[in-house]
Every structure is written in C-alpha cells, then in structure tokens.
Amino acid sequence: MTHTITPRPVAWILTRNENATYNLAPFSYFQSIGSQPPTVMVSIGFKHDGTKKDTQINIERERDYVIHIPSTSLAPQVNLSAKPLAYNESETELCNLETTTVDGWPLPRITQAPVAFHCQLSEVNVIAGMNVIFGELKEVWISDEVLMPAPMSDDFPDLPDPVKLDPLARLGYMSYARLSHPFELERPS
C-alpha cells in the first residue's frame, strides 16, 4: 500500500519536550482534511516496544505543535531526524538546525523550512492501529522566497510556487521524490 499511495507529503513536526528541548520528527501519513476551520491530520504509529512516540506524547501534553513542509534540500536532515533518540534528546541539535521565533506562536519554527503551520490539537483517535491526530491550523508562515503572484487576481494574496517550494515527498520504503513537471488543468464548469 505505501508503495502505491504516492507521493505523500512529509509533515516535519516540531514539539516541545518536557525538558524544554525540541523534538522533531517526519511523518508521511499526513493530509489537510478541511478548511473551516483549517484542519490537518497526521497518523502516528507506536514505537517498537508498543509505547507512544515522543511527538504524540508532546502534542497531547502541550497541545501546540508546528508542522513544517520541508523542501528536498532538507531531505538529509529530515531523514536524520527519524533516528530514534532517547526522550528529551533534541533532533534539532542532532541535525544542526536553527529555530526562529514567530510572534504569537508558543513554539519556534525551523529556520531552513519554507513553510510552517502552528497547529493546536483538536482530538486523537485510534484507527487501524494508528494514532490519528487532528489539529487546527492557527497560523501559517511561508517564506517570501517561495511565493508567486496569484494567477486569479491582483486582489488575491501571493501563493506558494510549487517549483520554488520544492516539497519533499515520500514514496515507499527508503524512497523520496520531488516535483518534476507540475502542470495546470482548468476545471470544467
């Protein structure tokens, strides 16, 4: 299944550990599910010993978390951040990543990531043996470097250019992908 439902976006989730360091982990069972309010879901499995993963522990305790959309240039750091560490050890330190505060956010964002969503936990459900975490997007940060004028109208805000964003996508097993040739189709009326 995971080799055919592709490409999958990668949610690179930053949470706060109990000792105030930052946990950072990638998850590819991730998707937006609604817009009023803007809501995302991420499906998180269990550790090999059957316990909850650190990301889920932190989200349930703190309620706030930051989802990043990493570009393909960050693939080595995304992969390294999947390394199992002891609780309270920081993947941001392991990966030599910088964080930047965002006004009004309780957590920082990864400086190098082009997109960051401040999320707040809505609910957790166990479905098909996975912990499905639903979160409301409270605020979005997008790097000016990946924005383009909206094609719809001058009154519309700038939008992310998918080529400049160059989002990292997950395939199966150890395979990742990048966008190669995006195209547009006009919707029939």
GROMACS .gro file of C-alpha atoms in nm:
model
  189
    1MET     CA    1   0.000   0.000   0.000
    2THR     CA    2   0.268   0.254   0.098
    3HIS     CA    3   0.443   0.195  -0.235
    4THR     CA    4   0.134   0.280  -0.438
    5ILE     CA    5  -0.031   0.565  -0.246
    6THR     CA    6   0.238   0.808  -0.352
    7PRO     CA    7   0.369   1.067  -0.342
    8ARG     CA    8   0.284   1.153   0.017
    9PRO     CA    9   0.364   1.493   0.167
   10VAL     CA   10   0.600   1.494   0.464
   11ALA     CA   11   0.492   1.662   0.787
   12TRP     CA   12   0.809   1.754   0.977
   13ILE     CA   13   0.667   1.807   1.324
   14LEU     CA   14   0.834   2.013   1.596
   15THR     CA   15   0.715   1.971   1.955
   16ARG     CA   16   0.848   2.070   2.297
   17ASN     CA   17   0.994   1.801   2.522
   18GLU     CA   18   0.942   1.811   2.899
   19ASN     CA   19   1.295   1.949   2.945
   20ALA     CA   20   1.218   2.238   2.702
   21THR     CA   21   1.432   2.097   2.418
   22TYR     CA   22   1.266   2.035   2.082
   23ASN     CA   23   1.159   1.706   1.932
   24LEU     CA   24   1.149   1.697   1.551
   25ALA     CA   25   1.021   1.401   1.350
   26PRO     CA   26   0.892   1.332   0.997
   27PHE     CA   27   0.557   1.167   0.923
   28SER     CA   28   0.419   1.088   0.577
   29TYR     CA   29   0.069   0.979   0.677
   30PHE     CA   30  -0.032   1.344   0.670
   31GLN     CA   31  -0.301   1.547   0.494
   32SER     CA   32  -0.527   1.851   0.511
   33ILE     CA   33  -0.885   1.744   0.577
   34GLY     CA   34  -1.091   2.064   0.596
   35SER     CA   35  -1.081   2.440   0.570
   36GLN     CA   36  -1.341   2.574   0.815
   37PRO     CA   37  -1.153   2.566   1.043
   38PRO     CA   38  -0.833   2.470   0.859
   39THR     CA   39  -0.758   2.120   0.988
   40VAL     CA   40  -0.487   1.863   0.924
   41MET     CA   41  -0.438   1.504   1.029
   42VAL     CA   42  -0.125   1.306   1.090
   43SER     CA   43  -0.118   0.936   1.164
   44ILE     CA   44   0.147   0.829   1.415
   45GLY     CA   45   0.230   0.469   1.491
   46PHE     CA   46   0.384   0.325   1.804
   47LYS     CA   47   0.745   0.260   1.898
   48HIS     CA   48   0.873  -0.097   1.856
   49ASP     CA   49   0.802  -0.159   2.226
   50GLY     CA   50   0.436  -0.057   2.183
   51THR     CA   51   0.463   0.282   2.359
   52LYS     CA   52   0.361   0.617   2.213
   53LYS     CA   53   0.614   0.810   2.008
   54ASP     CA   54   0.765   1.124   2.161
   55THR     CA   55   0.586   1.351   1.912
   56GLN     CA   56   0.245   1.227   2.024
   57ILE     CA   57   0.337   1.244   2.394
   58ASN     CA   58   0.440   1.607   2.349
   59ILE     CA   59   0.135   1.703   2.140
   60GLU     CA   60  -0.103   1.552   2.395
   61ARG     CA   61   0.075   1.730   2.683
   62GLU     CA   62   0.138   2.071   2.521
   63ARG     CA   63  -0.145   2.078   2.260
   64ASP     CA   64   0.059   2.311   2.035
   65TYR     CA   65   0.296   2.189   1.764
   66VAL     CA   66   0.449   2.314   1.440
   67ILE     CA   67   0.425   2.123   1.112
   68HIS     CA   68   0.687   2.213   0.854
   69ILE     CA   69   0.678   2.136   0.484
   70PRO     CA   70   1.043   2.059   0.409
   71SER     CA   71   1.198   2.123   0.070
   72THR     CA   72   1.400   1.848  -0.096
   73SER     CA   73   1.721   2.029   0.003
   74LEU     CA   74   1.635   1.932   0.363
   75ALA     CA   75   1.598   1.559   0.283
   76PRO     CA   76   1.920   1.457   0.467
   77GLN     CA   77   1.809   1.639   0.784
   78VAL     CA   78   1.453   1.504   0.756
   79ASN     CA   79   1.590   1.152   0.727
   80LEU     CA   80   1.834   1.203   1.017
   81SER     CA   81   1.553   1.339   1.237
   82ALA     CA   82   1.381   1.000   1.206
   83LYS     CA   83   1.664   0.844   1.409
   84PRO     CA   84   1.536   0.705   1.739
   85LEU     CA   85   1.665   0.916   2.028
   86ALA     CA   86   1.602   0.896   2.400
   87TYR     CA   87   1.316   1.115   2.520
   88ASN     CA   88   1.432   1.475   2.589
   89GLU     CA   89   1.716   1.447   2.335
   90SER     CA   90   1.677   1.704   2.059
   91GLU     CA   91   1.666   1.621   1.689
   92THR     CA   92   1.713   1.991   1.610
   93GLU     CA   93   2.055   1.969   1.778
   94LEU     CA   94   2.134   1.633   1.616
   95CYS     CA   95   2.056   1.779   1.271
   96ASN     CA   96   2.225   2.117   1.336
   97LEU     CA   97   1.902   2.302   1.257
   98GLU     CA   98   1.828   2.655   1.367
   99THR     CA   99   1.495   2.766   1.509
  100THR     CA  100   1.332   3.107   1.474
  101THR     CA  101   1.063   3.251   1.698
  102VAL     CA  102   0.739   3.367   1.539
  103ASP     CA  103   0.537   3.643   1.706
  104GLY     CA  104   0.237   3.495   1.885
  105TRP     CA  105   0.349   3.132   1.846
  106PRO     CA  106   0.426   2.925   2.158
  107LEU     CA  107   0.690   2.730   1.964
  108PRO     CA  108   0.957   2.831   1.714
  109ARG     CA  109   0.981   2.716   1.354
  110ILE     CA  110   1.273   2.551   1.177
  111THR     CA  111   1.454   2.841   1.009
  112GLN     CA  112   1.551   2.642   0.699
  113ALA     CA  113   1.198   2.511   0.622
  114PRO     CA  114   0.999   2.717   0.367
  115VAL     CA  115   0.656   2.656   0.528
  116ALA     CA  116   0.546   2.623   0.890
  117PHE     CA  117   0.199   2.573   1.038
  118HIS     CA  118   0.126   2.649   1.402
  119CYS     CA  119  -0.122   2.376   1.496
  120GLN     CA  120  -0.328   2.306   1.803
  121LEU     CA  121  -0.455   1.961   1.896
  122SER     CA  122  -0.825   1.902   1.828
  123GLU     CA  123  -0.852   1.530   1.901
  124VAL     CA  124  -0.677   1.194   1.883
  125ASN     CA  125  -0.843   0.877   1.756
  126VAL     CA  126  -0.701   0.527   1.726
  127ILE     CA  127  -0.784   0.398   1.379
  128ALA     CA  128  -0.639   0.082   1.220
  129GLY     CA  129  -0.380   0.055   1.496
  130MET     CA  130  -0.253   0.410   1.442
  131ASN     CA  131  -0.296   0.727   1.647
  132VAL     CA  132  -0.466   0.977   1.417
  133ILE     CA  133  -0.403   1.329   1.543
  134PHE     CA  134  -0.633   1.604   1.421
  135GLY     CA  135  -0.507   1.958   1.456
  136GLU     CA  136  -0.640   2.302   1.375
  137LEU     CA  137  -0.406   2.535   1.188
  138LYS     CA  138  -0.386   2.851   1.394
  139GLU     CA  139  -0.140   3.039   1.175
  140VAL     CA  140   0.079   2.985   0.868
  141TRP     CA  141   0.427   3.114   0.792
  142ILE     CA  142   0.556   3.095   0.432
  143SER     CA  143   0.896   3.214   0.312
  144ASP     CA  144   0.876   3.505   0.069
  145GLU     CA  145   1.132   3.317  -0.141
  146VAL     CA  146   0.871   3.058  -0.247
  147LEU     CA  147   0.580   3.293  -0.317
  148MET     CA  148   0.444   3.397  -0.658
  149PRO     CA  149   0.165   3.635  -0.759
  150ALA     CA  150  -0.174   3.465  -0.754
  151PRO     CA  151  -0.296   3.384  -1.107
  152MET     CA  152  -0.661   3.452  -1.018
  153SER     CA  153  -0.649   3.824  -0.945
  154ASP     CA  154  -0.429   4.105  -0.820
  155ASP     CA  155  -0.656   4.126  -0.514
  156PHE     CA  156  -0.569   3.770  -0.414
  157PRO     CA  157  -0.270   3.712  -0.182
  158ASP     CA  158   0.051   3.562  -0.319
  159LEU     CA  159   0.059   3.182  -0.334
  160PRO     CA  160   0.338   2.928  -0.294
  161ASP     CA  161   0.505   2.841  -0.623
  162PRO     CA  162   0.528   2.459  -0.618
  163VAL     CA  163   0.857   2.460  -0.811
  164LYS     CA  164   1.020   2.709  -0.571
  165LEU     CA  165   0.870   2.529  -0.271
  166ASP     CA  166   1.014   2.200  -0.400
  167PRO     CA  167   0.834   1.996  -0.131
  168LEU     CA  168   0.986   1.669  -0.022
  169ALA     CA  169   0.755   1.375  -0.089
  170ARG     CA  170   0.766   1.023   0.047
  171LEU     CA  171   0.733   0.719  -0.174
  172GLY     CA  172   0.778   0.373  -0.024
  173TYR     CA  173   1.043   0.215   0.196
  174MET     CA  174   1.351   0.442   0.173
  175SER     CA  175   1.244   0.636  -0.139
  176TYR     CA  176   1.164   1.006  -0.161
  177ALA     CA  177   1.067   1.227  -0.455
  178ARG     CA  178   1.049   1.586  -0.575
  179LEU     CA  179   0.812   1.759  -0.812
  180SER     CA  180   0.943   1.734  -1.163
  181HIS     CA  181   0.686   1.881  -1.402
  182PRO     CA  182   0.382   2.042  -1.238
  183PHE     CA  183   0.100   2.130  -1.479
  184GLU     CA  184  -0.237   2.301  -1.465
  185LEU     CA  185  -0.579   2.198  -1.591
  186GLU     CA  186  -0.875   2.432  -1.598
  187ARG     CA  187  -1.170   2.288  -1.409
  188PRO     CA  188  -1.480   2.226  -1.619
  189SER     CA  189  -1.774   2.447  -1.531
   0.00000   0.00000   0.00000
